[in-house]
Amino acid sequence: MTSRIPRDSRLRLVGRAPLAAPVRTVAEGRPRRPAPRPPEGTPPPAELARAARTVLAGAAALARWSADALRPAATGPLRGTPPPAPRGHEGTLSPAQSAAAAAALGLGPAEVRAHWDAARLAGLVETHGGHARPGWRLRAWDRDDMAVLRGWVALFDAWSLFHPAQAESATPIDPTAVAEVVEAMPQLLSVLQLSAGTAPREELLDLLEQRITELRDARCELPAPGLTAPSPAPLPELFDWALDRLAGVGALTLPKGAGGEIALTPLGSWAVWVKLEQICVAAQSPAGNIEQSAEDMLRGCVRLRPGEARAEYRAWIAARTVGTAVQELLDAARGDDALLRQLAFEALRAVGAPAEPGVREVSADLPLRPYALLWLAEQEGGDAEDAHALLTREESTWLWIDTAAALNDHGDTELLVRHIEAAHQPTIPALLEEVRSAAHPLTVQVLLALAAAHPDPALAKAVRRAAFQVHTGG
């Protein structure tokens, strides 16, 4: 009873691999899309990660400072300082905290603001209950290149929210015009990436004007009767604002003087390629589930092989915003279907680090808590076997029952029988005793399925007796 189920090419249990049936499907006969390669000349991931660490060096230093200085206390202030002034928005530093950080790190107020923005957007710090704490990505910062790159891509995705250290324009900017520029910039970056990474500023400005005109024409907006259309904000100024923000996150290099060319950095070129590749993946859904709900998509992946299921997850996710995809998957996992719960968290593994806030929010809910704790441990670089130590004995038993229910729904009686060996209890009576008290809604169904599948008559009889006792409340 203390052994673990060996890794299986068809199916692994929670925290180890997606459920998938060994049956042949139509998708198996389709040609597999080769693994995409970045454009020629793209630096290797280790070099890109070094560049990302350089861009975020100040943010990482500020995040490490905050890990100690912003620990929650009874009254909430920094240790050894007066209580901070009230904050206008969740997650911003108070004047007292900014001053303390500037003094400790030798930074100016604008630099503290910029580095704090970058740390939050890259996942190096998190805010909970008005307090800041180090994010999981900070703990992996020096050893995990992919965690660094994902953090930088998160910052790149939120470039319009980043506040560079340079002084802001004194002229108020029309929010509608800003939204139009933000919507148009991905196309400009794509053109820049496809043009060997450089282009004259005036040429890009002309493309931006054309794209914004297309967006306005598509909306067919007309002013209300008696009102005149508002004067558009000066586009060159907005363009310079967007370039400044993108340069601030390390995606662009700007010319020193007039007449120079704007260029994508290696990081920026790689990030744009990643985004274009995601669009291609979304257009090549292997099983055609892109437009389905999360629940229907997951059910459609039950009979796919693991690699095909992961491709379907990625295509489905790429066709949505990350927040929407994560919320739909978590909603699907909350139901009574244990198999859907398993598959939903496998799909969340395909989302990766951007799903971390949503998963953390559900880590207090019993149906999802064991899955969420294991998922979070994996994101922090923990081993799947060691991660199970994070669960209480009751949570481990609940998860054992839920996994057995998923195996039963999946129809694999062989693995259902072998699942008994994965229990933490040393004996069958001890296992049945804890299973009876676990209050899992599918306990009776799981025990009856185990009794029907197990070849040992004596064990099957004991399991049926336990199922009867749970059913009658004994």
Short mmCIF file of C-alpha atoms in Angstrom, two decimals:
data_model
loop_
_atom_site.label_atom_id
_atom_site.label_comp_id
_atom_site.label_asym_id
_atom_site.label_seq_id
_atom_site.Cartn_x
_atom_site.Cartn_y
_atom_site.Cartn_z
CA MET A 1 0.00 0.00 0.00
CA THR A 2 2.95 2.36 0.31
CA SER A 3 4.04 1.95 -3.31
CA ARG A 4 3.09 4.36 -6.08
CA ILE A 5 1.51 3.64 -9.42
CA PRO A 6 4.25 3.54 -12.05
CA ARG A 7 4.21 6.19 -14.73
CA ASP A 8 2.00 5.03 -17.57
CA SER A 9 2.23 6.02 -21.23
CA ARG A 10 -1.54 6.26 -21.46
CA LEU A 11 -2.55 7.92 -18.24
CA ARG A 12 -1.03 9.45 -15.15
CA LEU A 13 -2.87 10.46 -12.03
CA VAL A 14 -3.43 13.91 -10.60
CA GLY A 15 -0.44 16.22 -10.89
CA ARG A 16 1.39 13.86 -13.24
CA ALA A 17 -0.25 13.79 -16.71
CA PRO A 18 -3.52 14.16 -18.57
CA LEU A 19 -6.13 11.44 -18.68
CA ALA A 20 -6.24 9.90 -22.13
CA ALA A 21 -7.60 6.68 -23.54
CA PRO A 22 -5.47 4.17 -25.47
CA VAL A 23 -8.09 3.92 -28.20
CA ARG A 24 -7.36 5.01 -31.76
CA THR A 25 -9.19 8.10 -32.96
CA VAL A 26 -9.65 9.98 -36.20
CA ALA A 27 -7.20 12.64 -34.95
CA GLU A 28 -4.42 10.05 -34.78
CA GLY A 29 -4.39 9.75 -38.55
CA ARG A 30 -3.86 13.45 -39.11
CA PRO A 31 -0.35 14.70 -39.84
CA ARG A 32 1.30 16.14 -36.77
CA ARG A 33 2.35 19.76 -36.94
CA PRO A 34 6.11 19.99 -36.41
CA ALA A 35 7.33 21.89 -33.40
CA PRO A 36 7.61 25.54 -34.44
CA ARG A 37 11.06 27.09 -34.60
CA PRO A 38 11.76 30.75 -33.88
CA PRO A 39 12.98 32.91 -36.78
CA GLU A 40 16.59 32.47 -37.81
CA GLY A 41 18.90 34.54 -35.66
CA THR A 42 16.71 34.35 -32.54
CA PRO A 43 18.98 33.90 -29.49
CA PRO A 44 18.64 30.68 -27.47
CA PRO A 45 16.30 30.72 -24.45
CA ALA A 46 19.17 31.07 -21.97
CA GLU A 47 20.37 34.24 -23.71
CA LEU A 48 16.84 35.63 -23.94
CA ALA A 49 16.36 34.93 -20.23
CA ARG A 50 19.58 36.82 -19.43
CA ALA A 51 18.25 39.79 -21.39
CA ALA A 52 14.92 39.57 -19.54
CA ARG A 53 16.71 39.47 -16.19
CA THR A 54 18.62 42.59 -17.22
CA VAL A 55 15.42 44.42 -18.18
CA LEU A 56 13.78 43.40 -14.88
CA ALA A 57 16.86 43.70 -12.64
CA GLY A 58 15.49 46.75 -10.83
CA ALA A 59 12.05 45.14 -10.49
CA ALA A 60 13.58 41.97 -9.04
CA ALA A 61 15.68 43.98 -6.56
CA LEU A 62 12.59 45.92 -5.44
CA ALA A 63 10.59 42.68 -5.15
CA ARG A 64 13.29 41.16 -2.93
CA TRP A 65 13.29 44.31 -0.79
CA SER A 66 9.51 44.14 -0.45
CA ALA A 67 9.68 40.45 0.57
CA ASP A 68 11.16 41.58 3.87
CA ALA A 69 10.03 45.18 4.27
CA LEU A 70 6.35 44.74 3.41
CA ARG A 71 5.55 41.72 5.52
CA PRO A 72 2.11 42.05 7.12
CA ALA A 73 2.16 43.21 10.72
CA ALA A 74 -0.56 43.79 13.27
CA THR A 75 -0.94 47.43 12.20
CA GLY A 76 0.25 46.99 8.63
CA PRO A 77 3.17 49.47 8.41
CA LEU A 78 6.72 48.84 7.36
CA ARG A 79 8.76 47.59 10.27
CA GLY A 80 10.58 50.41 11.98
CA THR A 81 8.70 53.16 10.08
CA PRO A 82 5.54 55.14 10.74
CA PRO A 83 2.29 53.73 9.35
CA PRO A 84 2.07 54.34 5.59
CA ALA A 85 -0.32 56.90 4.21
CA PRO A 86 -3.61 55.54 2.85
CA ARG A 87 -3.31 54.16 -0.65
CA GLY A 88 -5.57 55.22 -3.47
CA HIS A 89 -5.45 51.87 -5.31
CA GLU A 90 -4.79 48.31 -4.27
CA GLY A 91 -1.19 47.28 -4.85
CA THR A 92 0.43 50.73 -5.08
CA LEU A 93 3.19 51.81 -2.73
CA SER A 94 2.42 54.53 -0.22
CA PRO A 95 4.70 57.59 -0.07
CA ALA A 96 6.38 56.20 3.05
CA GLN A 97 7.00 52.85 1.42
CA SER A 98 8.31 54.47 -1.79
CA ALA A 99 10.68 56.63 0.24
CA ALA A 100 11.93 53.61 2.20
CA ALA A 101 12.52 51.64 -1.01
CA ALA A 102 14.29 54.57 -2.67
CA ALA A 103 16.60 54.99 0.33
CA ALA A 104 17.35 51.26 0.58
CA LEU A 105 18.04 50.75 -3.14
CA GLY A 106 19.45 54.12 -4.11
CA LEU A 107 16.64 54.93 -6.54
CA GLY A 108 14.64 58.00 -7.42
CA PRO A 109 10.85 58.18 -6.85
CA ALA A 110 10.09 57.70 -10.57
CA GLU A 111 12.39 54.67 -10.73
CA VAL A 112 10.69 53.10 -7.70
CA ARG A 113 7.32 53.57 -9.37
CA ALA A 114 8.52 52.06 -12.66
CA HIS A 115 10.22 49.08 -11.02
CA TRP A 116 7.19 48.43 -8.81
CA ASP A 117 4.89 48.46 -11.83
CA ALA A 118 7.21 46.05 -13.64
CA ALA A 119 7.45 43.73 -10.60
CA ARG A 120 3.68 43.51 -10.27
CA LEU A 121 3.01 43.04 -13.98
CA ALA A 122 5.73 40.37 -14.28
CA GLY A 123 4.44 38.42 -11.27
CA LEU A 124 7.47 39.11 -9.06
CA VAL A 125 5.22 40.52 -6.35
CA GLU A 126 1.59 39.84 -5.50
CA THR A 127 -0.83 41.86 -3.42
CA HIS A 128 -3.28 40.21 -1.05
CA GLY A 129 -5.41 41.97 1.50
CA GLY A 130 -3.58 45.24 1.03
CA HIS A 131 -0.16 43.69 1.61
CA ALA A 132 2.55 42.79 -0.86
CA ARG A 133 4.35 39.48 -0.87
CA PRO A 134 6.88 37.85 -3.21
CA GLY A 135 5.37 35.96 -6.13
CA TRP A 136 6.35 32.38 -6.94
CA ARG A 137 8.25 33.63 -9.98
CA LEU A 138 10.67 35.57 -7.75
CA ARG A 139 11.65 32.34 -5.99
CA ALA A 140 12.42 30.74 -9.36
CA TRP A 141 14.08 33.84 -10.82
CA ASP A 142 17.72 32.74 -10.63
CA ARG A 143 17.24 29.10 -11.66
CA ASP A 144 14.34 28.87 -14.12
CA ASP A 145 14.86 30.57 -17.50
CA MET A 146 11.32 29.81 -18.68
CA ALA A 147 9.83 31.36 -15.54
CA VAL A 148 11.85 34.50 -16.30
CA LEU A 149 10.71 34.58 -19.93
CA ARG A 150 7.07 34.04 -18.99
CA GLY A 151 7.34 36.86 -16.47
CA TRP A 152 8.77 39.17 -19.11
CA VAL A 153 6.09 38.19 -21.63
CA ALA A 154 3.45 39.02 -18.99
CA LEU A 155 5.04 42.47 -18.70
CA PHE A 156 5.16 42.77 -22.51
CA ASP A 157 1.46 41.86 -22.75
CA ALA A 158 0.66 44.67 -20.29
CA TRP A 159 2.95 47.29 -21.88
CA SER A 160 0.22 49.93 -21.91
CA LEU A 161 -0.06 49.73 -18.10
CA PHE A 162 3.65 50.14 -17.51
CA HIS A 163 4.87 53.54 -16.29
CA PRO A 164 8.43 54.29 -17.41
CA ALA A 165 10.68 56.36 -15.19
CA GLN A 166 10.60 59.27 -17.65
CA ALA A 167 8.34 62.17 -16.81
CA GLU A 168 4.77 61.77 -18.02
CA SER A 169 3.29 64.18 -20.54
CA ALA A 170 1.60 67.15 -18.94
CA THR A 171 -1.12 67.04 -21.61
CA PRO A 172 -4.08 64.79 -20.70
CA ILE A 173 -4.54 61.91 -23.17
CA ASP A 174 -7.98 60.94 -24.46
CA PRO A 175 -8.74 57.41 -23.12
CA THR A 176 -10.59 56.47 -26.33
CA ALA A 177 -7.60 57.43 -28.44
CA VAL A 178 -5.31 55.49 -26.13
CA ALA A 179 -7.52 52.41 -26.49
CA GLU A 180 -7.36 52.71 -30.29
CA VAL A 181 -3.56 52.87 -30.26
CA VAL A 182 -3.33 49.91 -27.88
CA GLU A 183 -5.63 47.90 -30.17
CA ALA A 184 -3.63 48.85 -33.27
CA MET A 185 -0.10 48.31 -31.94
CA PRO A 186 -0.01 44.48 -32.23
CA GLN A 187 -0.40 44.76 -35.99
CA LEU A 188 2.41 47.30 -36.16
CA LEU A 189 4.68 45.07 -34.09
CA SER A 190 3.88 42.17 -36.42
CA VAL A 191 4.81 44.27 -39.45
CA LEU A 192 7.99 45.33 -37.69
CA GLN A 193 8.87 41.70 -36.90
CA LEU A 194 8.23 40.61 -40.49
CA SER A 195 10.38 43.51 -41.77
CA ALA A 196 13.59 42.14 -40.27
CA GLY A 197 12.82 43.91 -37.00
CA THR A 198 13.42 47.53 -38.08
CA ALA A 199 11.41 50.25 -39.81
CA PRO A 200 11.46 54.07 -40.07
CA ARG A 201 9.30 55.88 -37.53
CA GLU A 202 7.30 57.79 -40.17
CA GLU A 203 6.46 54.58 -42.00
CA LEU A 204 5.12 52.98 -38.82
CA LEU A 205 3.20 56.15 -37.98
CA ASP A 206 1.48 56.00 -41.38
CA LEU A 207 0.56 52.34 -40.77
CA LEU A 208 -0.81 53.24 -37.34
CA GLU A 209 -3.00 55.96 -38.83
CA GLN A 210 -4.33 53.53 -41.47
CA ARG A 211 -5.08 50.88 -38.86
CA ILE A 212 -6.93 53.29 -36.58
CA THR A 213 -8.98 54.50 -39.53
CA GLU A 214 -9.92 50.87 -40.28
CA LEU A 215 -10.96 50.32 -36.65
CA ARG A 216 -13.13 53.43 -36.65
CA ASP A 217 -14.75 52.50 -39.95
CA ALA A 218 -15.47 48.99 -38.64
CA ARG A 219 -17.28 50.45 -35.64
CA CYS A 220 -19.34 52.82 -37.84
CA GLU A 221 -19.54 55.31 -34.99
CA LEU A 222 -21.67 58.39 -35.58
CA PRO A 223 -22.09 61.30 -33.16
CA ALA A 224 -25.46 61.67 -31.48
CA PRO A 225 -27.85 64.28 -32.98
CA GLY A 226 -26.86 67.77 -31.93
CA LEU A 227 -23.35 66.71 -30.94
CA THR A 228 -20.16 67.10 -32.89
CA ALA A 229 -17.52 64.43 -33.03
CA PRO A 230 -14.71 65.07 -30.53
CA SER A 231 -11.39 66.23 -31.91
CA PRO A 232 -9.01 63.31 -32.14
CA ALA A 233 -5.91 63.37 -29.98
CA PRO A 234 -2.66 64.13 -31.85
CA LEU A 235 -1.57 60.75 -33.17
CA PRO A 236 2.19 61.43 -33.21
CA GLU A 237 2.09 62.13 -29.48
CA LEU A 238 0.16 58.93 -28.80
CA PHE A 239 2.55 57.00 -31.02
CA ASP A 240 5.52 58.33 -29.06
CA TRP A 241 3.72 57.35 -25.84
CA ALA A 242 3.27 53.77 -27.10
CA LEU A 243 6.87 53.55 -28.28
CA ASP A 244 8.09 54.85 -24.93
CA ARG A 245 6.08 52.23 -23.04
CA LEU A 246 7.26 49.39 -25.29
CA ALA A 247 10.86 50.56 -25.01
CA GLY A 248 10.39 50.70 -21.24
CA VAL A 249 9.57 46.99 -21.09
CA GLY A 250 12.55 46.13 -23.29
CA ALA A 251 10.69 45.30 -26.51
CA LEU A 252 11.96 48.18 -28.66
CA THR A 253 15.01 50.35 -29.13
CA LEU A 254 14.34 53.91 -30.22
CA PRO A 255 16.51 56.08 -32.46
CA LYS A 256 18.67 58.68 -30.71
CA GLY A 257 17.84 61.42 -33.18
CA ALA A 258 15.45 62.29 -35.97
CA GLY A 259 15.43 60.08 -39.02
CA GLY A 260 16.51 56.89 -37.27
CA GLU A 261 14.79 53.53 -37.36
CA ILE A 262 12.75 51.85 -34.64
CA ALA A 263 13.95 48.31 -33.95
CA LEU A 264 12.64 45.29 -32.08
CA THR A 265 15.03 43.96 -29.48
CA PRO A 266 15.76 40.21 -29.60
CA LEU A 267 13.28 39.84 -26.72
CA GLY A 268 10.67 41.89 -28.55
CA SER A 269 11.13 39.95 -31.80
CA TRP A 270 10.83 36.63 -29.95
CA ALA A 271 7.69 37.79 -28.08
CA VAL A 272 5.97 38.92 -31.28
CA TRP A 273 6.83 35.57 -32.88
CA VAL A 274 5.33 33.77 -29.87
CA LYS A 275 2.11 35.74 -30.23
CA LEU A 276 1.90 35.04 -33.97
CA GLU A 277 2.50 31.36 -33.29
CA GLN A 278 -0.34 31.32 -30.77
CA ILE A 279 -2.67 32.67 -33.46
CA CYS A 280 -1.53 29.88 -35.79
CA VAL A 281 -2.16 27.29 -33.09
CA ALA A 282 -5.64 28.68 -32.49
CA ALA A 283 -6.36 28.28 -36.19
CA GLN A 284 -5.27 24.63 -36.20
CA SER A 285 -7.40 23.05 -33.50
CA PRO A 286 -6.82 19.30 -33.92
CA ALA A 287 -10.31 18.27 -32.83
CA GLY A 288 -12.37 21.33 -33.68
CA ASN A 289 -13.33 22.35 -30.13
CA ILE A 290 -12.17 25.97 -30.21
CA GLU A 291 -15.66 27.47 -30.11
CA GLN A 292 -17.04 25.02 -27.56
CA SER A 293 -17.53 25.77 -23.88
CA ALA A 294 -14.80 24.62 -21.51
CA GLU A 295 -16.89 21.65 -20.38
CA ASP A 296 -17.66 20.50 -23.92
CA MET A 297 -14.04 21.04 -24.99
CA LEU A 298 -12.79 18.90 -22.11
CA ARG A 299 -15.28 16.15 -22.89
CA GLY A 300 -14.11 16.26 -26.48
CA CYS A 301 -10.53 15.65 -25.31
CA VAL A 302 -11.31 12.54 -23.24
CA ARG A 303 -10.48 10.13 -26.06
CA LEU A 304 -7.48 12.03 -27.41
CA ARG A 305 -3.92 10.96 -26.78
CA PRO A 306 -1.99 13.16 -24.31
CA GLY A 307 -0.11 15.17 -26.94
CA GLU A 308 -3.25 15.75 -28.99
CA ALA A 309 -5.18 16.79 -25.88
CA ARG A 310 -2.49 19.33 -24.95
CA ALA A 311 -2.60 20.76 -28.49
CA GLU A 312 -6.37 21.09 -28.19
CA TYR A 313 -6.05 22.81 -24.80
CA ARG A 314 -3.54 25.30 -26.20
CA ALA A 315 -5.69 26.05 -29.25
CA TRP A 316 -8.77 26.57 -27.10
CA ILE A 317 -6.86 28.82 -24.68
CA ALA A 318 -5.23 30.85 -27.48
CA ALA A 319 -8.67 31.73 -28.87
CA ARG A 320 -9.61 33.47 -25.59
CA THR A 321 -8.19 35.95 -23.17
CA VAL A 322 -6.26 34.23 -20.40
CA GLY A 323 -8.64 35.43 -17.69
CA THR A 324 -11.70 34.13 -19.52
CA ALA A 325 -10.08 30.76 -20.26
CA VAL A 326 -8.95 30.25 -16.66
CA GLN A 327 -12.36 31.18 -15.25
CA GLU A 328 -14.20 28.82 -17.62
CA LEU A 329 -11.86 25.94 -16.77
CA LEU A 330 -12.23 26.50 -13.03
CA ASP A 331 -16.02 26.66 -13.37
CA ALA A 332 -15.93 23.33 -15.22
CA ALA A 333 -13.79 21.85 -12.45
CA ARG A 334 -16.24 22.85 -9.71
CA GLY A 335 -18.96 20.40 -10.73
CA ASP A 336 -19.55 16.80 -9.67
CA ASP A 337 -17.65 15.28 -12.60
CA ALA A 338 -14.27 14.10 -11.31
CA LEU A 339 -12.98 13.37 -14.82
CA LEU A 340 -13.71 16.95 -15.91
CA ARG A 341 -11.91 18.18 -12.80
CA GLN A 342 -8.79 16.23 -13.73
CA LEU A 343 -8.89 17.42 -17.33
CA ALA A 344 -9.56 21.03 -16.34
CA PHE A 345 -6.37 21.16 -14.28
CA GLU A 346 -4.42 19.54 -17.09
CA ALA A 347 -5.68 22.34 -19.33
CA LEU A 348 -4.64 24.87 -16.68
CA ARG A 349 -1.14 23.39 -16.90
CA ALA A 350 -1.21 24.39 -20.57
CA VAL A 351 -2.11 27.94 -19.48
CA GLY A 352 0.90 27.99 -17.17
CA ALA A 353 1.88 30.85 -14.89
CA PRO A 354 -0.84 33.33 -16.00
CA ALA A 355 -3.41 31.00 -14.39
CA GLU A 356 -1.71 31.25 -10.98
CA PRO A 357 -3.90 34.04 -9.48
CA GLY A 358 -7.12 32.23 -10.43
CA VAL A 359 -5.90 28.88 -9.12
CA ARG A 360 -4.74 30.48 -5.88
CA GLU A 361 -8.19 31.98 -5.36
CA VAL A 362 -9.86 28.55 -5.41
CA SER A 363 -7.26 26.86 -3.20
CA ALA A 364 -9.58 27.19 -0.20
CA ASP A 365 -12.50 25.32 -1.84
CA LEU A 366 -12.47 21.60 -0.92
CA PRO A 367 -13.40 20.18 -4.32
CA LEU A 368 -10.55 22.10 -5.93
CA ARG A 369 -8.13 22.63 -3.05
CA PRO A 370 -6.03 19.43 -3.50
CA TYR A 371 -5.73 20.03 -7.23
CA ALA A 372 -4.91 23.71 -6.72
CA LEU A 373 -2.19 23.01 -4.13
CA LEU A 374 -0.51 20.45 -6.38
CA TRP A 375 -0.78 22.78 -9.39
CA LEU A 376 0.76 25.67 -7.46
CA ALA A 377 3.57 23.46 -6.17
CA GLU A 378 4.39 22.38 -9.72
CA GLN A 379 4.46 26.00 -10.86
CA GLU A 380 6.98 26.72 -8.13
CA GLY A 381 9.21 23.95 -9.43
CA GLY A 382 8.33 21.23 -6.92
CA ASP A 383 8.34 17.53 -7.74
CA ALA A 384 4.93 15.93 -8.16
CA GLU A 385 5.74 13.21 -5.62
CA ASP A 386 6.94 15.71 -3.00
CA ALA A 387 4.00 18.03 -3.67
CA HIS A 388 1.57 15.50 -2.15
CA ALA A 389 3.15 16.24 1.24
CA LEU A 390 1.38 19.62 1.09
CA LEU A 391 -1.99 17.88 1.54
CA THR A 392 -3.49 16.84 4.84
CA ARG A 393 -4.39 13.18 5.33
CA GLU A 394 -8.06 14.03 4.77
CA GLU A 395 -7.29 15.96 1.58
CA SER A 396 -5.12 13.12 0.28
CA THR A 397 -7.93 10.63 0.88
CA TRP A 398 -10.47 12.92 -0.77
CA LEU A 399 -8.14 13.26 -3.77
CA TRP A 400 -7.64 9.49 -3.89
CA ILE A 401 -11.42 9.00 -4.13
CA ASP A 402 -11.79 11.76 -6.72
CA THR A 403 -9.03 10.25 -8.87
CA ALA A 404 -10.63 6.81 -8.58
CA ALA A 405 -13.93 8.33 -9.72
CA ALA A 406 -12.18 9.85 -12.73
CA LEU A 407 -10.60 6.49 -13.59
CA ASN A 408 -13.98 4.83 -13.31
CA ASP A 409 -15.56 7.44 -15.60
CA HIS A 410 -12.67 6.94 -17.98
CA GLY A 411 -13.44 3.24 -18.11
CA ASP A 412 -9.95 1.93 -17.31
CA THR A 413 -10.57 -0.84 -14.78
CA GLU A 414 -6.93 -1.96 -14.80
CA LEU A 415 -5.69 1.38 -13.56
CA LEU A 416 -8.63 1.62 -11.17
CA VAL A 417 -7.46 -1.60 -9.49
CA ARG A 418 -3.84 -0.43 -9.46
CA HIS A 419 -4.97 2.85 -7.93
CA ILE A 420 -5.34 1.03 -4.61
CA GLU A 421 -1.55 0.78 -4.49
CA ALA A 422 -1.30 4.59 -4.61
CA ALA A 423 -3.16 5.03 -1.31
CA HIS A 424 -1.22 6.47 1.61
CA GLN A 425 -2.80 4.07 4.10
CA PRO A 426 -0.67 0.99 4.91
CA THR A 427 -3.52 -1.55 4.85
CA ILE A 428 -6.86 -2.09 3.11
CA PRO A 429 -8.87 -1.80 6.37
CA ALA A 430 -7.13 1.51 7.15
CA LEU A 431 -7.86 2.76 3.63
CA LEU A 432 -11.54 1.79 3.83
CA GLU A 433 -11.85 3.38 7.28
CA GLU A 434 -10.59 6.74 6.00
CA VAL A 435 -12.56 6.49 2.76
CA ARG A 436 -15.78 5.97 4.73
CA SER A 437 -15.17 9.19 6.67
CA ALA A 438 -14.06 11.34 3.72
CA ALA A 439 -17.57 12.64 2.87
CA HIS A 440 -16.84 12.52 -0.85
CA PRO A 441 -20.15 12.48 -2.79
CA LEU A 442 -18.90 9.70 -5.09
CA THR A 443 -17.56 7.38 -2.39
CA VAL A 444 -20.25 4.71 -2.85
CA GLN A 445 -19.87 4.65 -6.63
CA VAL A 446 -16.08 4.39 -6.35
CA LEU A 447 -16.20 1.54 -3.84
CA LEU A 448 -18.73 -0.41 -5.89
CA ALA A 449 -16.62 0.05 -9.03
CA LEU A 450 -13.51 -1.15 -7.17
CA ALA A 451 -15.36 -4.19 -5.84
CA ALA A 452 -16.61 -5.08 -9.30
CA ALA A 453 -13.16 -4.69 -10.89
CA HIS A 454 -10.87 -6.25 -8.29
CA PRO A 455 -9.92 -9.90 -8.92
CA ASP A 456 -9.47 -10.74 -5.20
CA PRO A 457 -12.87 -12.01 -3.91
CA ALA A 458 -12.06 -11.32 -0.25
CA LEU A 459 -10.95 -7.75 -0.94
CA ALA A 460 -13.93 -7.15 -3.22
CA LYS A 461 -16.24 -8.35 -0.45
CA ALA A 462 -14.66 -5.98 2.09
CA VAL A 463 -14.99 -3.08 -0.34
CA ARG A 464 -18.66 -3.86 -1.03
CA ARG A 465 -19.30 -3.98 2.71
CA ALA A 466 -17.67 -0.55 3.08
CA ALA A 467 -19.86 0.80 0.27
CA PHE A 468 -22.97 -0.53 2.01
CA GLN A 469 -21.91 1.09 5.29
CA VAL A 470 -21.38 4.46 3.60
CA HIS A 471 -24.74 4.15 1.86
CA THR A 472 -26.60 3.35 5.09
CA GLY A 473 -24.60 5.79 7.20
CA GLY A 474 -22.95 3.04 9.21
#
